[in-house]
């Protein structure tokens, strides 16, 4: 299969979903190094370092744009263990404001278990560290979560990869363990700003955890080119909450539940040390309310990874 047909296929898969669909709702765990790349792992002869530079673009609720630049570094400690750090910078452009800033920092450890036959297993554990309290304001408005570059919580991340030949599956959880969210957005405070009334309240926002399940299958075209379709399910484990004007904690109805996404990854190795990756994704099952600002109708990303 030639490259032009693969590109056409990737666009076709993403385009079959209605442009009005909303979802994705990834709080970061699904794009962690070992959870995203769940059909291959480093062997003893591979280089000890990997540096990835990437750009992604997403469309969120009310046509908010999310261009993001990321850097990720992975260090293989030995044949069984590797550590990864990832940090991004996001620009958010929407009808209420234009904001920007550092995204949350992810630190993770991947431990590979001894290989048995064609079966390969690995554990992942890590943390998400917030860079701010999700309290950006502009033009006198305490902005809702879709305009924040951080979720404002300290999270624990854990996962398990099970791989066999070209097939990969991952089960993971991302659980907030300490809230640092200082958001102050309440729509009723901005009755003179009609656009603000269209967003869910997020004053002192508290977010529940996510359970993730991913299945992938790698399809090589030749020694340089491969593509990998993937199905990703994210189950939000409970209703999120906020604090109202009377300082009472209110649950946000129908903010728990399932989001399911279709993803496609195209990987191209122009040489031994470098690799390009194009990824595309869109949801086809969504939960009703997503006050955390993670709604995306489409996400595309291009990364370049170098091994040294």
mmCIF file of C-alpha atoms in Angstrom:
data_model
loop_
_atom_site.group_PDB
_atom_site.id
_atom_site.type_symbol
_atom_site.label_atom_id
_atom_site.label_comp_id
_atom_site.label_asym_id
_atom_site.label_seq_id
_atom_site.Cartn_x
_atom_site.Cartn_y
_atom_site.Cartn_z
ATOM 1 C CA UNK A 1 0.000 0.000 0.000
ATOM 2 C CA UNK A 2 1.467 3.346 -1.034
ATOM 3 C CA UNK A 3 1.748 6.425 1.173
ATOM 4 C CA UNK A 4 -0.919 8.529 -0.640
ATOM 5 C CA UNK A 5 -3.488 5.794 0.001
ATOM 6 C CA UNK A 6 -2.551 5.688 3.684
ATOM 7 C CA UNK A 7 -2.960 9.431 4.003
ATOM 8 C CA UNK A 8 -6.336 9.218 2.266
ATOM 9 C CA UNK A 9 -7.359 6.382 4.591
ATOM 10 C CA UNK A 10 -6.383 8.328 7.695
ATOM 11 C CA UNK A 11 -8.405 11.351 6.622
ATOM 12 C CA UNK A 12 -11.364 9.149 5.702
ATOM 13 C CA UNK A 13 -11.423 7.389 9.062
ATOM 14 C CA UNK A 14 -11.462 10.660 10.958
ATOM 15 C CA UNK A 15 -13.949 12.290 8.604
ATOM 16 C CA UNK A 16 -16.661 9.668 8.994
ATOM 17 C CA UNK A 17 -17.681 11.214 12.306
ATOM 18 C CA UNK A 18 -20.029 14.199 12.230
ATOM 19 C CA UNK A 19 -18.265 17.514 12.678
ATOM 20 C CA UNK A 20 -20.786 18.312 15.425
ATOM 21 C CA UNK A 21 -19.641 15.423 17.619
ATOM 22 C CA UNK A 22 -17.968 16.377 20.886
ATOM 23 C CA UNK A 23 -15.872 14.363 23.275
ATOM 24 C CA UNK A 24 -12.265 13.134 23.547
ATOM 25 C CA UNK A 25 -11.992 14.211 27.225
ATOM 26 C CA UNK A 26 -8.366 13.095 27.592
ATOM 27 C CA UNK A 27 -6.851 14.486 30.793
ATOM 28 C CA UNK A 28 -3.382 13.494 29.589
ATOM 29 C CA UNK A 29 -3.059 9.807 30.366
ATOM 30 C CA UNK A 30 -3.840 8.529 26.856
ATOM 31 C CA UNK A 31 -0.926 10.436 25.291
ATOM 32 C CA UNK A 32 1.716 9.369 27.813
ATOM 33 C CA UNK A 33 4.708 7.781 26.081
ATOM 34 C CA UNK A 34 4.171 4.100 26.960
ATOM 35 C CA UNK A 35 0.369 4.283 26.841
ATOM 36 C CA UNK A 36 0.297 5.920 23.426
ATOM 37 C CA UNK A 37 2.947 3.546 22.029
ATOM 38 C CA UNK A 38 1.434 0.321 23.312
ATOM 39 C CA UNK A 39 2.510 -2.030 20.512
ATOM 40 C CA UNK A 40 6.281 -1.786 20.887
ATOM 41 C CA UNK A 41 8.920 -1.290 23.559
ATOM 42 C CA UNK A 42 12.635 -0.684 23.726
ATOM 43 C CA UNK A 43 15.004 -3.631 23.545
ATOM 44 C CA UNK A 44 18.505 -3.959 24.931
ATOM 45 C CA UNK A 45 20.138 -2.728 21.740
ATOM 46 C CA UNK A 46 18.074 0.441 21.397
ATOM 47 C CA UNK A 47 19.492 3.904 22.213
ATOM 48 C CA UNK A 48 19.120 5.077 25.785
ATOM 49 C CA UNK A 49 17.516 8.450 25.033
ATOM 50 C CA UNK A 50 14.521 9.655 23.080
ATOM 51 C CA UNK A 51 13.567 13.293 22.503
ATOM 52 C CA UNK A 52 10.214 14.125 20.922
ATOM 53 C CA UNK A 53 9.042 17.511 19.659
ATOM 54 C CA UNK A 54 5.416 17.848 18.679
ATOM 55 C CA UNK A 55 2.613 20.115 17.574
ATOM 56 C CA UNK A 56 -1.069 19.354 17.946
ATOM 57 C CA UNK A 57 -4.262 21.137 17.008
ATOM 58 C CA UNK A 58 -7.692 20.492 18.452
ATOM 59 C CA UNK A 59 -11.166 21.944 18.102
ATOM 60 C CA UNK A 60 -13.220 22.225 21.286
ATOM 61 C CA UNK A 61 -16.660 23.368 22.350
ATOM 62 C CA UNK A 62 -18.010 26.516 20.748
ATOM 63 C CA UNK A 63 -15.240 26.296 18.108
ATOM 64 C CA UNK A 64 -12.425 27.035 20.564
ATOM 65 C CA UNK A 65 -9.016 26.321 18.987
ATOM 66 C CA UNK A 66 -6.212 24.569 20.855
ATOM 67 C CA UNK A 67 -2.789 24.723 19.155
ATOM 68 C CA UNK A 68 -0.211 23.126 21.483
ATOM 69 C CA UNK A 69 3.548 22.612 21.330
ATOM 70 C CA UNK A 70 5.089 19.783 23.377
ATOM 71 C CA UNK A 71 8.469 18.405 24.321
ATOM 72 C CA UNK A 72 8.946 14.930 25.740
ATOM 73 C CA UNK A 73 12.123 13.241 26.946
ATOM 74 C CA UNK A 74 12.482 9.521 27.688
ATOM 75 C CA UNK A 75 15.534 7.969 29.324
ATOM 76 C CA UNK A 76 16.012 4.217 29.333
ATOM 77 C CA UNK A 77 17.650 3.349 32.651
ATOM 78 C CA UNK A 78 18.177 -0.312 31.804
ATOM 79 C CA UNK A 79 16.518 -3.092 29.789
ATOM 80 C CA UNK A 80 13.460 -3.053 32.074
ATOM 81 C CA UNK A 81 12.939 0.565 33.134
ATOM 82 C CA UNK A 82 12.544 3.935 31.498
ATOM 83 C CA UNK A 83 11.432 7.356 32.732
ATOM 84 C CA UNK A 84 9.569 10.020 30.745
ATOM 85 C CA UNK A 85 8.920 13.741 31.278
ATOM 86 C CA UNK A 86 6.477 15.713 29.125
ATOM 87 C CA UNK A 87 5.607 19.408 29.103
ATOM 88 C CA UNK A 88 3.635 21.559 26.690
ATOM 89 C CA UNK A 89 2.697 25.127 25.888
ATOM 90 C CA UNK A 90 -0.864 25.774 24.778
ATOM 91 C CA UNK A 91 -2.565 28.667 23.016
ATOM 92 C CA UNK A 92 -6.346 28.853 23.462
ATOM 93 C CA UNK A 93 -8.415 31.009 21.102
ATOM 94 C CA UNK A 94 -12.165 31.384 21.554
ATOM 95 C CA UNK A 95 -15.098 33.758 21.695
ATOM 96 C CA UNK A 96 -14.464 34.828 25.308
ATOM 97 C CA UNK A 97 -10.707 35.259 25.306
ATOM 98 C CA UNK A 98 -7.298 34.345 23.977
ATOM 99 C CA UNK A 99 -5.099 32.716 26.614
ATOM 100 C CA UNK A 100 -1.811 30.829 26.713
ATOM 101 C CA UNK A 101 0.558 29.142 29.119
ATOM 102 C CA UNK A 102 2.385 26.005 30.159
ATOM 103 C CA UNK A 103 0.334 22.837 30.340
ATOM 104 C CA UNK A 104 0.557 20.319 33.172
ATOM 105 C CA UNK A 105 3.836 18.420 33.613
ATOM 106 C CA UNK A 106 3.759 14.609 33.383
ATOM 107 C CA UNK A 107 6.421 12.380 34.953
ATOM 108 C CA UNK A 108 6.197 8.610 34.503
ATOM 109 C CA UNK A 109 8.110 5.362 34.971
ATOM 110 C CA UNK A 110 7.620 2.314 32.728
ATOM 111 C CA UNK A 111 8.718 -1.108 33.931
ATOM 112 C CA UNK A 112 8.817 -3.954 31.387
ATOM 113 C CA UNK A 113 8.321 -7.491 32.669
ATOM 114 C CA UNK A 114 10.337 -10.436 31.293
ATOM 115 C CA UNK A 115 9.055 -11.434 27.863
ATOM 116 C CA UNK A 116 7.311 -14.810 27.644
ATOM 117 C CA UNK A 117 6.996 -16.148 24.135
ATOM 118 C CA UNK A 118 5.283 -13.489 22.026
ATOM 119 C CA UNK A 119 3.695 -11.868 25.079
ATOM 120 C CA UNK A 120 5.124 -8.657 26.469
ATOM 121 C CA UNK A 121 3.878 -6.788 29.540
ATOM 122 C CA UNK A 122 4.731 -3.505 31.193
ATOM 123 C CA UNK A 123 3.577 -1.338 34.097
ATOM 124 C CA UNK A 124 3.349 2.442 34.045
ATOM 125 C CA UNK A 125 3.168 4.754 37.065
ATOM 126 C CA UNK A 126 3.466 8.509 37.257
ATOM 127 C CA UNK A 127 2.134 11.892 38.280
ATOM 128 C CA UNK A 128 0.627 14.994 36.721
ATOM 129 C CA UNK A 129 1.834 18.241 38.277
ATOM 130 C CA UNK A 130 -0.130 21.470 37.652
ATOM 131 C CA UNK A 131 1.656 24.687 36.712
ATOM 132 C CA UNK A 132 -1.124 26.983 37.863
ATOM 133 C CA UNK A 133 -4.489 26.909 39.619
ATOM 134 C CA UNK A 134 -6.640 27.176 36.483
ATOM 135 C CA UNK A 135 -7.533 30.721 37.501
ATOM 136 C CA UNK A 136 -6.723 32.724 34.355
ATOM 137 C CA UNK A 137 -8.937 35.783 33.913
ATOM 138 C CA UNK A 138 -9.233 38.302 31.104
ATOM 139 C CA UNK A 139 -11.298 41.447 30.466
ATOM 140 C CA UNK A 140 -12.639 41.266 34.013
ATOM 141 C CA UNK A 141 -13.955 37.725 33.568
ATOM 142 C CA UNK A 142 -12.794 34.729 35.591
ATOM 143 C CA UNK A 143 -12.620 32.366 32.626
ATOM 144 C CA UNK A 144 -14.262 28.907 32.552
ATOM 145 C CA UNK A 145 -12.209 25.725 32.293
ATOM 146 C CA UNK A 146 -12.155 25.533 28.443
ATOM 147 C CA UNK A 147 -9.846 28.606 28.539
ATOM 148 C CA UNK A 148 -7.449 27.239 31.174
ATOM 149 C CA UNK A 149 -4.101 25.658 30.281
ATOM 150 C CA UNK A 150 -4.069 23.504 33.446
ATOM 151 C CA UNK A 151 -6.646 21.263 35.116
ATOM 152 C CA UNK A 152 -5.546 22.525 38.507
ATOM 153 C CA UNK A 153 -5.044 19.163 40.189
ATOM 154 C CA UNK A 154 -2.213 16.878 41.251
ATOM 155 C CA UNK A 155 -2.960 13.460 39.709
ATOM 156 C CA UNK A 156 -1.681 9.912 40.040
ATOM 157 C CA UNK A 157 -1.420 7.832 36.871
ATOM 158 C CA UNK A 158 -1.059 4.040 36.625
ATOM 159 C CA UNK A 159 -1.408 1.623 33.737
ATOM 160 C CA UNK A 160 -0.718 -1.845 32.376
ATOM 161 C CA UNK A 161 0.272 -2.729 28.802
ATOM 162 C CA UNK A 162 -0.253 -6.175 27.297
ATOM 163 C CA UNK A 163 1.337 -6.718 23.880
ATOM 164 C CA UNK A 164 1.539 -9.635 21.474
ATOM 165 C CA UNK A 165 3.275 -9.196 18.139
ATOM 166 C CA UNK A 166 1.435 -6.310 16.436
ATOM 167 C CA UNK A 167 -1.466 -6.160 18.892
ATOM 168 C CA UNK A 168 -1.446 -3.937 21.964
ATOM 169 C CA UNK A 169 -3.905 -3.253 24.770
ATOM 170 C CA UNK A 170 -3.706 -0.849 27.696
ATOM 171 C CA UNK A 171 -5.691 -0.382 30.884
ATOM 172 C CA UNK A 172 -4.914 2.800 32.829
ATOM 173 C CA UNK A 173 -6.308 5.170 35.431
ATOM 174 C CA UNK A 174 -5.735 8.861 36.088
ATOM 175 C CA UNK A 175 -6.920 9.877 39.552
ATOM 176 C CA UNK A 176 -6.739 13.404 41.047
ATOM 177 C CA UNK A 177 -5.330 13.128 44.571
ATOM 178 C CA UNK A 178 -5.051 16.797 45.510
ATOM 179 C CA UNK A 179 -7.075 19.670 44.080
ATOM 180 C CA UNK A 180 -5.270 22.952 43.483
ATOM 181 C CA UNK A 181 -8.004 24.406 41.287
ATOM 182 C CA UNK A 182 -8.666 28.054 42.081
ATOM 183 C CA UNK A 183 -11.076 28.740 39.232
ATOM 184 C CA UNK A 184 -13.777 31.315 40.053
ATOM 185 C CA UNK A 185 -16.100 31.120 37.061
ATOM 186 C CA UNK A 186 -19.849 31.271 37.761
ATOM 187 C CA UNK A 187 -22.058 32.225 34.767
ATOM 188 C CA UNK A 188 -24.521 34.138 36.971
ATOM 189 C CA UNK A 189 -21.785 36.647 37.817
ATOM 190 C CA UNK A 190 -21.699 37.752 34.173
ATOM 191 C CA UNK A 191 -25.315 38.422 33.225
ATOM 192 C CA UNK A 192 -24.107 41.362 31.105
ATOM 193 C CA UNK A 193 -21.839 39.050 29.071
ATOM 194 C CA UNK A 194 -24.184 36.776 27.068
ATOM 195 C CA UNK A 195 -21.351 34.608 25.755
ATOM 196 C CA UNK A 196 -20.258 33.703 29.285
ATOM 197 C CA UNK A 197 -23.704 32.274 30.052
ATOM 198 C CA UNK A 198 -23.083 29.450 27.570
ATOM 199 C CA UNK A 199 -20.430 27.752 29.729
ATOM 200 C CA UNK A 200 -20.767 25.406 32.704
ATOM 201 C CA UNK A 201 -19.843 26.725 36.184
ATOM 202 C CA UNK A 202 -16.386 25.782 37.491
ATOM 203 C CA UNK A 203 -15.820 27.799 40.665
ATOM 204 C CA UNK A 204 -13.444 25.753 42.889
ATOM 205 C CA UNK A 205 -13.822 22.957 40.344
ATOM 206 C CA UNK A 206 -13.201 19.379 41.482
ATOM 207 C CA UNK A 207 -12.669 16.741 38.839
ATOM 208 C CA UNK A 208 -13.178 12.985 39.187
ATOM 209 C CA UNK A 209 -10.808 10.384 37.778
ATOM 210 C CA UNK A 210 -10.718 8.571 34.444
ATOM 211 C CA UNK A 211 -10.405 4.906 33.535
ATOM 212 C CA UNK A 212 -8.875 4.236 30.116
ATOM 213 C CA UNK A 213 -8.937 1.212 27.830
ATOM 214 C CA UNK A 214 -7.062 1.188 24.507
ATOM 215 C CA UNK A 215 -6.691 -1.413 21.745
ATOM 216 C CA UNK A 216 -4.201 -0.964 18.900
ATOM 217 C CA UNK A 217 -2.975 -2.998 15.949
ATOM 218 C CA UNK A 218 0.187 -2.156 14.043
ATOM 219 C CA UNK A 219 0.160 -2.628 10.265
ATOM 220 C CA UNK A 220 3.587 -2.279 8.627
ATOM 221 C CA UNK A 221 3.753 -1.227 4.988
ATOM 222 C CA UNK A 222 7.516 -1.613 4.647
ATOM 223 C CA UNK A 223 10.562 -1.269 6.892
ATOM 224 C CA UNK A 224 10.081 2.499 7.147
ATOM 225 C CA UNK A 225 6.336 3.022 7.149
ATOM 226 C CA UNK A 226 3.550 1.658 9.328
ATOM 227 C CA UNK A 227 0.146 2.725 10.504
ATOM 228 C CA UNK A 228 -1.760 1.813 13.620
ATOM 229 C CA UNK A 229 -5.554 2.075 14.056
ATOM 230 C CA UNK A 230 -6.639 2.365 17.659
ATOM 231 C CA UNK A 231 -9.844 2.421 19.678
ATOM 232 C CA UNK A 232 -9.770 4.408 22.911
ATOM 233 C CA UNK A 233 -12.450 4.346 25.608
ATOM 234 C CA UNK A 234 -12.319 6.791 28.547
ATOM 235 C CA UNK A 235 -14.789 6.371 31.402
ATOM 236 C CA UNK A 236 -15.146 9.370 33.720
ATOM 237 C CA UNK A 237 -15.649 7.812 37.147
ATOM 238 C CA UNK A 238 -18.077 10.298 38.690
ATOM 239 C CA UNK A 239 -19.808 13.638 38.393
ATOM 240 C CA UNK A 240 -17.542 16.658 38.743
ATOM 241 C CA UNK A 241 -18.482 19.427 41.173
ATOM 242 C CA UNK A 242 -18.172 23.163 41.823
ATOM 243 C CA UNK A 243 -18.940 25.640 44.611
ATOM 244 C CA UNK A 244 -21.943 27.917 44.032
ATOM 245 C CA UNK A 245 -22.607 31.501 45.137
ATOM 246 C CA UNK A 246 -23.812 30.266 48.522
ATOM 247 C CA UNK A 247 -20.539 28.375 49.010
ATOM 248 C CA UNK A 248 -22.301 25.038 48.659
ATOM 249 C CA UNK A 249 -20.710 22.192 46.710
ATOM 250 C CA UNK A 250 -22.858 21.241 43.727
ATOM 251 C CA UNK A 251 -22.550 18.139 41.576
ATOM 252 C CA UNK A 252 -22.602 18.713 37.811
ATOM 253 C CA UNK A 253 -25.214 16.297 36.512
ATOM 254 C CA UNK A 254 -24.301 13.922 33.654
ATOM 255 C CA UNK A 255 -20.608 14.802 33.726
ATOM 256 C CA UNK A 256 -19.674 11.174 34.407
ATOM 257 C CA UNK A 257 -19.758 8.427 31.801
ATOM 258 C CA UNK A 258 -18.137 7.112 28.646
ATOM 259 C CA UNK A 259 -16.274 8.769 25.810
ATOM 260 C CA UNK A 260 -15.043 6.559 22.945
ATOM 261 C CA UNK A 261 -12.572 7.708 20.316
ATOM 262 C CA UNK A 262 -11.186 6.424 17.032
ATOM 263 C CA UNK A 263 -7.476 7.123 16.487
ATOM 264 C CA UNK A 264 -5.037 6.517 13.693
ATOM 265 C CA UNK A 265 -1.242 6.745 13.956
ATOM 266 C CA UNK A 266 1.092 6.867 10.945
ATOM 267 C CA UNK A 267 4.793 6.322 11.658
ATOM 268 C CA UNK A 268 7.603 6.970 9.214
ATOM 269 C CA UNK A 269 11.281 6.159 9.892
ATOM 270 C CA UNK A 270 13.492 8.097 7.428
ATOM 271 C CA UNK A 271 16.615 6.774 9.183
ATOM 272 C CA UNK A 272 17.766 4.692 12.103
ATOM 273 C CA UNK A 273 17.577 7.472 14.681
ATOM 274 C CA UNK A 274 14.610 9.597 13.615
ATOM 275 C CA UNK A 275 10.883 8.983 13.351
ATOM 276 C CA UNK A 276 7.859 11.038 12.280
ATOM 277 C CA UNK A 277 4.444 10.311 13.724
ATOM 278 C CA UNK A 278 1.117 11.702 12.536
ATOM 279 C CA UNK A 279 -1.874 11.009 14.753
ATOM 280 C CA UNK A 280 -5.546 11.778 14.160
ATOM 281 C CA UNK A 281 -8.508 11.272 16.451
ATOM 282 C CA UNK A 282 -12.207 11.973 16.851
ATOM 283 C CA UNK A 283 -14.950 10.798 19.268
ATOM 284 C CA UNK A 284 -17.976 8.714 18.358
ATOM 285 C CA UNK A 285 -19.467 8.224 21.860
ATOM 286 C CA UNK A 286 -19.555 11.152 24.291
ATOM 287 C CA UNK A 287 -20.654 12.023 27.818
ATOM 288 C CA UNK A 288 -23.253 14.773 28.101
ATOM 289 C CA UNK A 289 -21.435 17.436 30.137
ATOM 290 C CA UNK A 290 -17.693 18.107 30.175
ATOM 291 C CA UNK A 291 -17.058 21.079 32.499
ATOM 292 C CA UNK A 292 -13.300 20.377 32.632
ATOM 293 C CA UNK A 293 -12.716 22.019 29.246
ATOM 294 C CA UNK A 294 -11.419 18.825 27.608
ATOM 295 C CA UNK A 295 -14.094 18.619 24.900
ATOM 296 C CA UNK A 296 -12.556 18.040 21.471
ATOM 297 C CA UNK A 297 -14.358 17.268 18.223
ATOM 298 C CA UNK A 298 -11.079 16.617 16.432
ATOM 299 C CA UNK A 299 -7.392 16.361 17.361
ATOM 300 C CA UNK A 300 -4.440 16.064 15.008
ATOM 301 C CA UNK A 301 -0.772 15.933 16.009
ATOM 302 C CA UNK A 302 2.599 15.721 14.299
ATOM 303 C CA UNK A 303 5.660 14.620 16.261
ATOM 304 C CA UNK A 304 9.293 14.055 15.448
ATOM 305 C CA UNK A 305 11.248 11.687 17.696
ATOM 306 C CA UNK A 306 14.998 11.239 17.701
ATOM 307 C CA UNK A 307 16.819 8.376 19.403
ATOM 308 C CA UNK A 308 20.350 8.840 20.672
#
